[in-house]
Each structure stands twice: as structure tokens, then as C-alpha cells.
Amino acid sequence: QVQLVESGGGLVQPGGSLTLSCSAAGTRISAFLVGWYRQAQGKQRELVATISTGGDTNYADSVKDRFTISRDKVENAVYLQMNSLKPDDTAMYYCHAELPESSFTFWGQGTQVTVSS
């Protein structure tokens, strides 16, 4: 059974940084296209960043030049480095993994990020 577990969320002041981790159990996450999504209270879930199996990355315009998505094959994890955080970044952040050319997709349980002074 595949499980994705997010961690690293918390409360941070505006301008601060956090690194979110998405760890995989039961599979090698390097085989998956992985995305970080977020959902603020009362809003729809939105895509933040993705990383392909080959390491290609894409970002939402709202986080470009502030967030960085990366993989660590040894740790079997995907990270989201978030810098220059703003109150608008406050949301529950979710990790999503999709096995290319298949119907296998998985979600983590989410980790809360709150940006407030």
C-alpha cells in the first residue's frame, strides 16, 4: 500500500521560510510525477509546483522565484522549499503523486502552513 506523508508545516512570520517534505512508503517516489497543491480556507485546491520523473519543474505564477520543488532519491522524498512567505500562502499543503501512463494517483493527508505576524 502506498502512503504519502507530508511534514514541515507550521506557523511562520511574513518573509520567513519553511521546507515541506513528502515522504513515500511502499513505493519509490522517484517513479512518480509529484505535485504540491494547497487549499486555503473557503477556496479551491490549487496547484503550486510539480516535478517530473526526469526532474523538470513547473510553478504557479504566484510562487515562482520564491518556492523550489526538489527530489531526494536517497531519502525517497520530495521537498518544497518556501521562501519569502506571504500571508496569502497560508493554506493546507498536500502532496500528490501520479504514476505516468497509469491510473495510479495518491494524496497525502496535508500539512498546515500559516503565515502570520
CSV table of N, CA and C in Angstrom, one decimal:
chain,number,residue,atom,x,y,z
A,1,GLN,N,0.8,-1.2,0.0
A,1,GLN,CA,0.0,0.0,0.0
A,1,GLN,C,0.9,1.2,0.0
A,2,VAL,N,0.6,2.2,-0.9
A,2,VAL,CA,1.3,3.4,-1.0
A,2,VAL,C,0.8,4.5,0.0
A,3,GLN,N,1.7,5.1,0.7
A,3,GLN,CA,1.3,6.2,1.6
A,3,GLN,C,2.2,7.4,1.4
A,4,LEU,N,1.6,8.5,1.3
A,4,LEU,CA,2.4,9.8,1.2
A,4,LEU,C,2.2,10.5,2.5
A,5,VAL,N,3.3,11.0,3.1
A,5,VAL,CA,3.2,11.7,4.4
A,5,VAL,C,3.9,13.0,4.3
A,6,GLU,N,3.1,14.1,4.5
A,6,GLU,CA,3.7,15.4,4.5
A,6,GLU,C,4.1,15.8,5.9
A,7,SER,N,5.1,16.6,5.9
A,7,SER,CA,5.6,17.2,7.2
A,7,SER,C,6.3,18.5,6.9
A,8,GLY,N,6.5,19.3,8.0
A,8,GLY,CA,7.3,20.5,7.9
A,8,GLY,C,6.4,21.8,7.9
A,9,GLY,N,5.1,21.7,8.0
A,9,GLY,CA,4.3,22.8,8.1
A,9,GLY,C,4.4,23.5,9.5
A,10,GLY,N,3.8,24.7,9.6
A,10,GLY,CA,3.8,25.4,10.9
A,10,GLY,C,3.5,26.8,10.7
A,11,LEU,N,3.7,27.5,11.8
A,11,LEU,CA,3.5,29.0,11.8
A,11,LEU,C,4.8,29.7,11.6
A,12,VAL,N,4.7,30.7,10.6
A,12,VAL,CA,5.9,31.4,10.3
A,12,VAL,C,5.5,32.9,10.1
A,13,GLN,N,6.4,33.8,10.3
A,13,GLN,CA,6.1,35.2,10.1
A,13,GLN,C,6.3,35.5,8.6
A,14,PRO,N,5.6,36.6,8.2
A,14,PRO,CA,5.8,37.0,6.8
A,14,PRO,C,7.3,37.3,6.5
A,15,GLY,N,7.7,36.8,5.3
A,15,GLY,CA,9.1,36.9,4.9
A,15,GLY,C,10.0,35.7,5.3
A,16,GLY,N,9.4,34.8,6.1
A,16,GLY,CA,10.1,33.7,6.6
A,16,GLY,C,10.1,32.5,5.6
A,17,SER,N,10.7,31.4,6.1
A,17,SER,CA,10.9,30.2,5.2
A,17,SER,C,10.4,29.0,5.9
A,18,LEU,N,10.0,28.0,5.1
A,18,LEU,CA,9.6,26.7,5.6
A,18,LEU,C,10.0,25.7,4.5
A,19,THR,N,10.3,24.5,4.9
A,19,THR,CA,10.5,23.4,3.9
A,19,THR,C,9.6,22.3,4.2
A,20,LEU,N,8.8,22.0,3.3
A,20,LEU,CA,7.8,20.8,3.4
A,20,LEU,C,8.4,19.6,2.8
A,21,SER,N,8.1,18.5,3.4
A,21,SER,CA,8.6,17.2,3.0
A,21,SER,C,7.4,16.3,2.6
A,22,CYS,N,7.6,15.5,1.6
A,22,CYS,CA,6.6,14.5,1.2
A,22,CYS,C,7.4,13.2,1.1
A,23,SER,N,7.2,12.3,2.1
A,23,SER,CA,7.8,11.0,2.1
A,23,SER,C,6.9,9.9,1.7
A,24,ALA,N,7.5,9.0,1.0
A,24,ALA,CA,6.7,7.9,0.4
A,24,ALA,C,7.0,6.6,1.1
A,25,ALA,N,6.0,5.8,1.4
A,25,ALA,CA,6.1,4.5,2.0
A,25,ALA,C,5.4,3.5,1.0
A,26,GLY,N,6.1,2.4,0.8
A,26,GLY,CA,5.5,1.4,-0.1
A,26,GLY,C,5.8,1.5,-1.6
A,27,THR,N,6.6,2.5,-1.9
A,27,THR,CA,7.0,2.7,-3.3
A,27,THR,C,8.2,3.6,-3.4
A,28,ARG,N,8.8,3.7,-4.6
A,28,ARG,CA,9.8,4.6,-4.9
A,28,ARG,C,9.2,5.9,-5.5
A,29,ILE,N,9.2,7.0,-4.8
A,29,ILE,CA,8.6,8.2,-5.2
A,29,ILE,C,9.2,8.7,-6.5
A,30,SER,N,10.5,8.3,-6.8
A,30,SER,CA,11.2,8.8,-8.0
A,30,SER,C,10.5,8.3,-9.3
A,31,ALA,N,9.6,7.3,-9.2
A,31,ALA,CA,8.9,6.8,-10.4
A,31,ALA,C,7.7,7.7,-10.7
A,32,PHE,N,7.3,8.6,-9.8
A,32,PHE,CA,6.1,9.3,-9.9
A,32,PHE,C,6.3,10.8,-10.3
A,33,LEU,N,5.4,11.3,-11.0
A,33,LEU,CA,5.2,12.8,-11.2
A,33,LEU,C,4.6,13.3,-9.9
A,34,VAL,N,5.3,14.2,-9.2
A,34,VAL,CA,4.8,14.7,-7.9
A,34,VAL,C,4.5,16.1,-8.0
A,35,GLY,N,3.4,16.5,-7.3
A,35,GLY,CA,2.9,17.9,-7.2
A,35,GLY,C,2.6,18.3,-5.8
A,36,TRP,N,2.9,19.5,-5.5
A,36,TRP,CA,2.4,20.1,-4.3
A,36,TRP,C,1.2,21.0,-4.6
A,37,TYR,N,0.1,20.8,-3.9
A,37,TYR,CA,-1.1,21.6,-4.0
A,37,TYR,C,-1.4,22.3,-2.7
A,38,ARG,N,-2.2,23.3,-2.7
A,38,ARG,CA,-2.6,23.9,-1.5
A,38,ARG,C,-4.1,24.3,-1.6
A,39,GLN,N,-4.7,24.4,-0.4
A,39,GLN,CA,-6.1,24.8,-0.3
A,39,GLN,C,-6.3,25.7,0.9
A,40,ALA,N,-6.6,26.9,0.6
A,40,ALA,CA,-6.9,27.9,1.6
A,40,ALA,C,-8.3,27.8,2.0
A,41,GLN,N,-8.6,28.2,3.2
A,41,GLN,CA,-10.0,28.1,3.8
A,41,GLN,C,-10.9,28.8,2.8
A,42,GLY,N,-12.0,28.1,2.4
A,42,GLY,CA,-13.0,28.7,1.6
A,42,GLY,C,-12.6,28.8,0.1
A,43,LYS,N,-11.5,28.3,-0.3
A,43,LYS,CA,-11.0,28.3,-1.7
A,43,LYS,C,-10.8,27.0,-2.2
A,44,GLN,N,-10.7,26.9,-3.6
A,44,GLN,CA,-10.4,25.6,-4.2
A,44,GLN,C,-9.0,25.3,-4.1
A,45,ARG,N,-8.7,24.0,-4.2
A,45,ARG,CA,-7.4,23.5,-4.2
A,45,ARG,C,-6.7,23.9,-5.4
A,46,GLU,N,-5.4,24.4,-5.3
A,46,GLU,CA,-4.7,24.9,-6.5
A,46,GLU,C,-3.3,24.2,-6.5
A,47,LEU,N,-2.8,24.1,-7.7
A,47,LEU,CA,-1.5,23.5,-8.0
A,47,LEU,C,-0.4,24.5,-7.6
A,48,VAL,N,0.6,24.1,-6.9
A,48,VAL,CA,1.7,25.0,-6.5
A,48,VAL,C,2.9,24.8,-7.4
A,49,ALA,N,3.3,23.5,-7.4
A,49,ALA,CA,4.5,23.1,-8.1
A,49,ALA,C,4.5,21.6,-8.5
A,50,THR,N,5.2,21.3,-9.6
A,50,THR,CA,5.3,19.9,-9.9
A,50,THR,C,6.8,19.6,-10.3
A,51,ILE,N,7.1,18.3,-10.2
A,51,ILE,CA,8.4,17.8,-10.6
A,51,ILE,C,8.2,16.5,-11.3
A,52,SER,N,8.8,16.4,-12.5
A,52,SER,CA,8.6,15.2,-13.3
A,52,SER,C,9.6,14.1,-12.8
A,53,THR,N,9.4,12.9,-13.4
A,53,THR,CA,10.4,11.9,-13.0
A,53,THR,C,11.8,12.2,-13.5
A,54,GLY,N,11.9,13.1,-14.5
A,54,GLY,CA,13.2,13.5,-15.1
A,54,GLY,C,13.7,14.7,-14.4
A,55,GLY,N,12.9,15.3,-13.5
A,55,GLY,CA,13.4,16.4,-12.7
A,55,GLY,C,13.0,17.8,-13.3
A,56,ASP,N,12.1,17.8,-14.3
A,56,ASP,CA,11.6,19.1,-14.8
A,56,ASP,C,10.6,19.6,-13.8
A,57,THR,N,10.6,20.9,-13.6
A,57,THR,CA,9.8,21.6,-12.6
A,57,THR,C,8.9,22.6,-13.3
A,58,ASN,N,7.8,22.8,-12.6
A,58,ASN,CA,6.8,23.9,-13.0
A,58,ASN,C,6.2,24.5,-11.8
A,59,TYR,N,5.9,25.8,-11.8
A,59,TYR,CA,5.4,26.5,-10.7
A,59,TYR,C,4.3,27.4,-11.1
A,60,ALA,N,3.4,27.6,-10.1
A,60,ALA,CA,2.3,28.6,-10.3
A,60,ALA,C,3.0,29.9,-10.3
A,61,ASP,N,2.4,30.8,-11.0
A,61,ASP,CA,2.9,32.2,-11.1
A,61,ASP,C,3.1,32.9,-9.7
A,62,SER,N,2.2,32.5,-8.8
A,62,SER,CA,2.1,33.2,-7.5
A,62,SER,C,3.3,32.8,-6.7
A,63,VAL,N,4.0,31.7,-7.0
A,63,VAL,CA,5.1,31.2,-6.1
A,63,VAL,C,6.5,31.2,-6.9
A,64,LYS,N,6.4,31.5,-8.2
A,64,LYS,CA,7.7,31.5,-8.9
A,64,LYS,C,8.7,32.4,-8.3
A,65,ASP,N,10.0,32.0,-8.2
A,65,ASP,CA,11.1,32.7,-7.7
A,65,ASP,C,11.1,32.7,-6.2
A,66,ARG,N,10.1,32.1,-5.5
A,66,ARG,CA,10.0,32.0,-4.1
A,66,ARG,C,10.1,30.6,-3.6
A,67,PHE,N,9.4,29.7,-4.3
A,67,PHE,CA,9.4,28.3,-3.9
A,67,PHE,C,10.2,27.4,-4.8
A,68,THR,N,10.8,26.3,-4.3
A,68,THR,CA,11.6,25.4,-5.1
A,68,THR,C,11.2,24.0,-4.7
A,69,ILE,N,10.8,23.2,-5.7
A,69,ILE,CA,10.5,21.8,-5.6
A,69,ILE,C,11.7,20.9,-6.0
A,70,SER,N,11.9,19.9,-5.2
A,70,SER,CA,13.1,19.1,-5.5
A,70,SER,C,12.9,17.6,-5.0
A,71,ARG,N,13.7,16.7,-5.5
A,71,ARG,CA,13.7,15.3,-5.1
A,71,ARG,C,14.9,14.9,-4.3
A,72,ASP,N,14.8,13.9,-3.5
A,72,ASP,CA,15.9,13.3,-2.9
A,72,ASP,C,15.7,11.8,-3.0
A,73,LYS,N,16.4,11.1,-3.9
A,73,LYS,CA,16.1,9.7,-4.2
A,73,LYS,C,16.6,8.9,-3.0
A,74,VAL,N,17.6,9.3,-2.3
A,74,VAL,CA,18.1,8.5,-1.2
A,74,VAL,C,17.1,8.5,-0.1
A,75,GLU,N,16.5,9.7,0.2
A,75,GLU,CA,15.5,9.8,1.3
A,75,GLU,C,14.1,9.4,0.8
A,76,ASN,N,14.0,9.2,-0.5
A,76,ASN,CA,12.7,8.8,-1.1
A,76,ASN,C,11.6,9.8,-0.7
A,77,ALA,N,12.0,11.1,-1.0
A,77,ALA,CA,11.1,12.2,-0.6
A,77,ALA,C,11.2,13.3,-1.7
A,78,VAL,N,10.1,14.1,-1.6
A,78,VAL,CA,10.1,15.3,-2.4
A,78,VAL,C,9.9,16.5,-1.5
A,79,TYR,N,10.6,17.6,-1.7
A,79,TYR,CA,10.6,18.7,-0.9
A,79,TYR,C,10.0,20.0,-1.6
A,80,LEU,N,9.5,20.9,-0.8
A,80,LEU,CA,9.0,22.2,-1.2
A,80,LEU,C,9.7,23.2,-0.3
A,81,GLN,N,10.7,23.9,-0.8
A,81,GLN,CA,11.4,24.9,-0.1
A,81,GLN,C,10.6,26.2,-0.4
A,82,MET,N,10.1,26.8,0.7
A,82,MET,CA,9.3,28.0,0.5
A,82,MET,C,10.0,29.2,1.2
A,83,ASN,N,10.3,30.2,0.4
A,83,ASN,CA,11.0,31.4,0.9
A,83,ASN,C,10.1,32.6,0.7
A,84,SER,N,10.4,33.7,1.4
A,84,SER,CA,9.7,35.0,1.3
A,84,SER,C,8.2,34.7,1.4
A,85,LEU,N,7.8,34.0,2.5
A,85,LEU,CA,6.4,33.6,2.6
A,85,LEU,C,5.5,34.8,2.9
A,86,LYS,N,4.3,34.8,2.4
A,86,LYS,CA,3.3,35.9,2.5
A,86,LYS,C,2.1,35.3,3.2
A,87,PRO,N,1.3,36.2,3.8
A,87,PRO,CA,0.0,35.7,4.4
A,87,PRO,C,-0.9,34.9,3.4
A,88,ASP,N,-0.8,35.3,2.1
A,88,ASP,CA,-1.6,34.6,1.1
A,88,ASP,C,-1.1,33.2,0.8
A,89,ASP,N,0.0,32.8,1.4
A,89,ASP,CA,0.5,31.4,1.2
A,89,ASP,C,-0.1,30.5,2.3
A,90,THR,N,-0.8,31.1,3.2
A,90,THR,CA,-1.5,30.3,4.3
A,90,THR,C,-2.5,29.4,3.7
A,91,ALA,N,-2.3,28.1,3.9
A,91,ALA,CA,-3.2,27.0,3.4
A,91,ALA,C,-2.8,25.7,3.9
A,92,MET,N,-3.6,24.7,3.7
A,92,MET,CA,-3.2,23.3,3.9
A,92,MET,C,-2.5,22.9,2.6
A,93,TYR,N,-1.3,22.3,2.7
A,93,TYR,CA,-0.5,21.9,1.6
A,93,TYR,C,-0.5,20.4,1.5
A,94,TYR,N,-0.8,19.9,0.3
A,94,TYR,CA,-0.9,18.5,0.0
A,94,TYR,C,0.1,18.0,-1.0
A,95,CYS,N,0.6,16.8,-0.8
A,95,CYS,CA,1.5,16.2,-1.8
A,95,CYS,C,0.6,15.2,-2.6
A,96,HIS,N,0.9,15.2,-3.9
A,96,HIS,CA,0.1,14.3,-4.8
A,96,HIS,C,1.1,13.6,-5.7
A,97,ALA,N,1.0,12.3,-5.9
A,97,ALA,CA,1.9,11.5,-6.7
A,97,ALA,C,1.1,10.8,-7.8
A,98,GLU,N,1.6,10.8,-9.0
A,98,GLU,CA,0.9,10.2,-10.2
A,98,GLU,C,1.9,9.4,-10.9
A,99,LEU,N,1.6,8.1,-11.1
A,99,LEU,CA,2.4,7.2,-11.8
A,99,LEU,C,2.1,7.5,-13.3
A,100,PRO,N,3.1,7.9,-14.1
A,100,PRO,CA,2.9,8.2,-15.5
A,100,PRO,C,2.3,7.1,-16.3
A,101,GLU,N,1.4,7.4,-17.2
A,101,GLU,CA,0.7,6.4,-18.1
A,101,GLU,C,0.0,5.4,-17.3
A,102,SER,N,-0.6,5.7,-16.2
A,102,SER,CA,-1.4,4.8,-15.4
A,102,SER,C,-2.5,5.6,-14.7
A,103,SER,N,-3.3,4.8,-14.0
A,103,SER,CA,-4.4,5.5,-13.3
A,103,SER,C,-4.1,5.6,-11.8
A,104,PHE,N,-2.8,5.3,-11.4
A,104,PHE,CA,-2.4,5.3,-10.0
A,104,PHE,C,-2.1,6.7,-9.6
A,105,THR,N,-2.9,7.2,-8.7
A,105,THR,CA,-2.6,8.5,-8.1
A,105,THR,C,-2.8,8.4,-6.6
A,106,PHE,N,-2.0,9.2,-5.8
A,106,PHE,CA,-2.1,9.2,-4.4
A,106,PHE,C,-2.0,10.6,-3.8
A,107,TRP,N,-2.7,10.8,-2.7
A,107,TRP,CA,-2.6,12.0,-2.0
A,107,TRP,C,-2.1,11.8,-0.6
A,108,GLY,N,-1.4,12.8,0.0
A,108,GLY,CA,-1.1,12.8,1.4
A,108,GLY,C,-2.2,13.4,2.2
A,109,GLN,N,-2.0,13.4,3.5
A,109,GLN,CA,-3.1,13.9,4.4
A,109,GLN,C,-3.0,15.5,4.5
A,110,GLY,N,-1.9,16.1,4.1
A,110,GLY,CA,-1.8,17.5,4.2
A,110,GLY,C,-1.0,18.0,5.4
A,111,THR,N,-0.4,19.2,5.3
A,111,THR,CA,0.3,19.8,6.4
A,111,THR,C,0.0,21.3,6.3
A,112,GLN,N,-0.4,21.9,7.5
A,112,GLN,CA,-0.8,23.3,7.5
A,112,GLN,C,0.3,24.2,7.6
A,113,VAL,N,0.2,25.2,6.7
A,113,VAL,CA,1.2,26.3,6.7
A,113,VAL,C,0.4,27.6,7.0
A,114,THR,N,0.8,28.3,8.0
A,114,THR,CA,0.2,29.6,8.4
A,114,THR,C,1.3,30.7,8.5
A,115,VAL,N,1.0,31.7,7.7
A,115,VAL,CA,1.9,32.8,7.6
A,115,VAL,C,1.3,34.1,8.3
A,116,SER,N,1.8,34.4,9.4
A,116,SER,CA,1.1,35.5,10.2
A,116,SER,C,2.1,36.1,11.1
A,117,SER,N,1.9,37.4,11.4
A,117,SER,CA,2.7,38.1,12.4
A,117,SER,C,2.0,38.1,13.7
